[in-house]
XYZ file of C-alpha atoms in Angstrom:
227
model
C 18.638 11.877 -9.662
C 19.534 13.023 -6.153
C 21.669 10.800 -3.330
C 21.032 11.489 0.317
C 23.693 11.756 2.517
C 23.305 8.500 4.633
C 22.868 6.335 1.613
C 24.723 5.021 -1.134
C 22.275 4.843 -3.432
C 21.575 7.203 -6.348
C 17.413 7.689 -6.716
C 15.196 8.831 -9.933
C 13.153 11.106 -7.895
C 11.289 11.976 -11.783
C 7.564 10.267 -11.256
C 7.092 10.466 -15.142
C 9.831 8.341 -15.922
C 8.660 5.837 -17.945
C 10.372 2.377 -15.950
C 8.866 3.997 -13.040
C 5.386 5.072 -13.990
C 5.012 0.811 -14.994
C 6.784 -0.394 -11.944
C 4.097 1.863 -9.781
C 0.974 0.990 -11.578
C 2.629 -2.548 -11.977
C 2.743 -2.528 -7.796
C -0.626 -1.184 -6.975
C -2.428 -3.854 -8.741
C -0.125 -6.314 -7.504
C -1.710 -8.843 -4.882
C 0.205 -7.527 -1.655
C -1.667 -4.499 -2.688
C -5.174 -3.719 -4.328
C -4.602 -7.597 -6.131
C -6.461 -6.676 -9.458
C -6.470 -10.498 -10.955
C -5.016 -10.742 -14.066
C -3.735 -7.102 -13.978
C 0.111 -7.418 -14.886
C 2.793 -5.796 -15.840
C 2.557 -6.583 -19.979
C -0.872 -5.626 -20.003
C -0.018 -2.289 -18.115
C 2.814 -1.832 -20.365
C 0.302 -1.442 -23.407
C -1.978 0.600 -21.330
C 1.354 3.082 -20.890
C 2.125 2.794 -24.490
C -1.630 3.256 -25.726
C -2.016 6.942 -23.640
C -4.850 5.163 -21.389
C -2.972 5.168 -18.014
C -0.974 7.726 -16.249
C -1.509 7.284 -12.688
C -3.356 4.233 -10.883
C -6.357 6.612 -10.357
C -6.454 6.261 -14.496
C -7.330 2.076 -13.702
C -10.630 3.051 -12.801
C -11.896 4.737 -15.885
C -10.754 2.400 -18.308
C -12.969 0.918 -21.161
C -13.801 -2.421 -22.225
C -13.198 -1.767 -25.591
C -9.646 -0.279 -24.208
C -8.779 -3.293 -23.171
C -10.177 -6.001 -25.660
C -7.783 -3.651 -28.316
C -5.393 -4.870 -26.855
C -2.791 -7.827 -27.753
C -3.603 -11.206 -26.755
C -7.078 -9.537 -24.974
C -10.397 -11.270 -26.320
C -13.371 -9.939 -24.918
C -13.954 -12.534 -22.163
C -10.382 -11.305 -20.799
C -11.617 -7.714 -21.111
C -14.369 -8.478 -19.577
C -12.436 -10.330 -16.714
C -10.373 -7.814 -16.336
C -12.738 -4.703 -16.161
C -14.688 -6.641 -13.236
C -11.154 -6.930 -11.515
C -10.200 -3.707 -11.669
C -14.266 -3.095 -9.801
C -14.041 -5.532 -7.478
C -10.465 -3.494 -6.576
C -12.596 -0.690 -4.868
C -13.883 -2.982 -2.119
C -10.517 -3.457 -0.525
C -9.649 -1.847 2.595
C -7.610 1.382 3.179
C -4.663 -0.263 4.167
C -4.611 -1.867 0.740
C -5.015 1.679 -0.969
C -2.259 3.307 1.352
C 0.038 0.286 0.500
C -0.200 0.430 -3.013
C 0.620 4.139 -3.347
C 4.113 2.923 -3.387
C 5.426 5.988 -0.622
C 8.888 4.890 0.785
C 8.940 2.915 4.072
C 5.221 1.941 4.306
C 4.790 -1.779 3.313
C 2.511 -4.322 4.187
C 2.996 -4.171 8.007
C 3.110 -0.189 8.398
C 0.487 0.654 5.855
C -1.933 -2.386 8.174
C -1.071 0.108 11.287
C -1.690 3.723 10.530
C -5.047 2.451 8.564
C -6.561 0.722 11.666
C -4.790 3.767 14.208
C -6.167 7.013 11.770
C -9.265 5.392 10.255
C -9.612 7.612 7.227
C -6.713 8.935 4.085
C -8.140 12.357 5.152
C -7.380 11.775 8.676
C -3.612 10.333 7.485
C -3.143 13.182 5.132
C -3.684 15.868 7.401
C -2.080 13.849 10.749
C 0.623 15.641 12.596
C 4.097 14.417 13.381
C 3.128 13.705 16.947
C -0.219 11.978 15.737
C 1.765 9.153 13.648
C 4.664 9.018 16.020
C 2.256 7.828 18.695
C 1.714 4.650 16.456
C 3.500 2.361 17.597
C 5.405 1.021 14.318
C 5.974 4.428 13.075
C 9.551 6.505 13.153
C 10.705 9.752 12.050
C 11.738 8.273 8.746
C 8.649 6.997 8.182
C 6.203 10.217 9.354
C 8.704 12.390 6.969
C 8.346 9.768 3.980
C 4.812 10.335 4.599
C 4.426 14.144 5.453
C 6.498 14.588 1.752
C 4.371 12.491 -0.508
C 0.914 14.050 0.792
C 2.106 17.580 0.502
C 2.733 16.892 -3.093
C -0.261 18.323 -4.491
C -0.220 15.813 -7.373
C -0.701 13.071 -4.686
C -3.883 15.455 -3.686
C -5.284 15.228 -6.599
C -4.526 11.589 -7.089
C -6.486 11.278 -3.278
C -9.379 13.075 -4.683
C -9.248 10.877 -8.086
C -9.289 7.495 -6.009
C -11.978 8.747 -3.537
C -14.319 9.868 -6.336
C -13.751 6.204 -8.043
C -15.188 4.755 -5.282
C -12.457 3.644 -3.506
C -12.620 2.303 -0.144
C -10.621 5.697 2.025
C -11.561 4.803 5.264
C -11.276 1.245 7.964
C -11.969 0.603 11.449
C -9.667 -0.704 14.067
C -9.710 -4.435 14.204
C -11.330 -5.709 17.322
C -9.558 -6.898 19.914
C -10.944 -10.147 22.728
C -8.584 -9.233 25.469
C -5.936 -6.874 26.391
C -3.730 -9.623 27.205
C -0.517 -7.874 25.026
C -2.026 -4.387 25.062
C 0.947 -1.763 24.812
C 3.110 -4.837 23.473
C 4.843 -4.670 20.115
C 6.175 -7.643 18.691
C 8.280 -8.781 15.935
C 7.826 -11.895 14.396
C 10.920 -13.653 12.142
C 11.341 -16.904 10.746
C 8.851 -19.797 10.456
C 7.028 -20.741 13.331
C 5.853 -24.044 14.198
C 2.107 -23.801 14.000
C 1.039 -20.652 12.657
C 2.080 -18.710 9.510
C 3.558 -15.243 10.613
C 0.161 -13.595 8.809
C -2.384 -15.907 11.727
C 0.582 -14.726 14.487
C -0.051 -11.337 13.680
C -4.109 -11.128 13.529
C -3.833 -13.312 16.836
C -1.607 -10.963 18.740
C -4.084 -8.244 17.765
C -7.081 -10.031 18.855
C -5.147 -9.605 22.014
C -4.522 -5.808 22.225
C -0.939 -6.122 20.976
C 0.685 -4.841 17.428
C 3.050 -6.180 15.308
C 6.435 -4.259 13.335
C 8.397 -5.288 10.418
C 11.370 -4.314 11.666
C 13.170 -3.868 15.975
C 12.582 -0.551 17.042
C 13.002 0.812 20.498
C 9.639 -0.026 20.856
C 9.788 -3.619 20.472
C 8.478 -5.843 23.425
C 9.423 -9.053 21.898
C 11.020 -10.727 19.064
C 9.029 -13.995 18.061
C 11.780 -15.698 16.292
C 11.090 -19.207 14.617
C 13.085 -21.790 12.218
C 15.406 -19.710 9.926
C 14.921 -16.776 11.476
């Protein structure tokens, strides 16, 4: 376990430790991320204990006869769930990125440097400066980054994914005006008409991006009920 100096917090830093090898395969087939139906954390806990999954890259070459072995799986479920874990590949980059589980990039940041860099290779091999210039990324971020794609294990996991079939690359969304280009907003609370997730895609139709989080490159905070 190590503890950096600004936080409290003491961190298992150990990626075969066994609570963490479920909670990260448990995450990146988790809806936020590449939302493999059916795919939870019991049946990846039998997957663990079986020997069939190590990494998430492992999801992709599992059997249906794997999976109908297993408790409470007939072979409809198997079935079900094999066709899942396929229809998985289809989702876009930003999905992938997100459910690699690296520290700091959620939902938000993971949307932003997929649409900005277009490719994992192009993310991978980015410079400091590159992912600095978009405009929801930090220093704590771009280092979070930099450290989990110069692990070569997280190479080879890359490789794995992109010779799956996994979807590696996304274009920019389109935008219908620059009405809030060079804008970065914030959104908090519930707003009145819109769900935060249509408030987003709608500021970005208009040239401008949203953050998770106030940064000194915030143009405006949105703030509705509760905020």
């Amino acid at each position: 376990v190590v503890k950096l100096d600004e936080e409290v917090a003491w961190r298992c830093v150990n990626p075969s430790c066994p609570p963490q090898l479920l909670e990260r395969l448990s995450y990146f087939a988790s809806r936020d991320a590449m939302d493999i139906d059916g795919f939870g954390e019991a049946l990846i806990g039998q997957l663990i204990e079986q020997g069939y999954v190590e990494s998430v890259a492992d999801f992709y070459s599992l059997t249906h006869d794997q999976i109908a072995g297993l408790e409470r799986m007939a072979d409809k479920s198997a079935q079900n769930t094999i066709e899942a874990i396929q229809a998985s590949k289809a989702q876009p980059l930003e999905k992938v990125l997100q459910g690699l589980g690296i520290r700091f990039v959620g939902k938000t940041v993971a949307r932003d440097i997929a649409q900005h860099m277009g490719s994992m290779q192009a993310i991978m091999t980015a410079t400091q400066d590159e992912l600095l210039a978009i405009p929801s990324i930090g220093p704590r971020i771009v280092e979070s980054l930099q450290a989990f794609f110069a692990r070569e294990a997280n190479q080879k996991l890359i490789i794995r994914l992109q010779e799956a079939g996994l979807t590696l690359t996304q274009e920019a969304r389109e935008t219908t005006s620059t009405l809030f280009e060079g804008m970065t907003f914030v959104l908090t609370g519930t707003l009145p008409t819109l769900t935060r997730t249509q408030a987003a895609e709608r500021i970005e139709e208009h040239g401008g991006t949203v953050s998770s989080s106030v940064s000194k490159k915030t143009s405006v905070v949105l703030a509705g009920e509760s905020a």
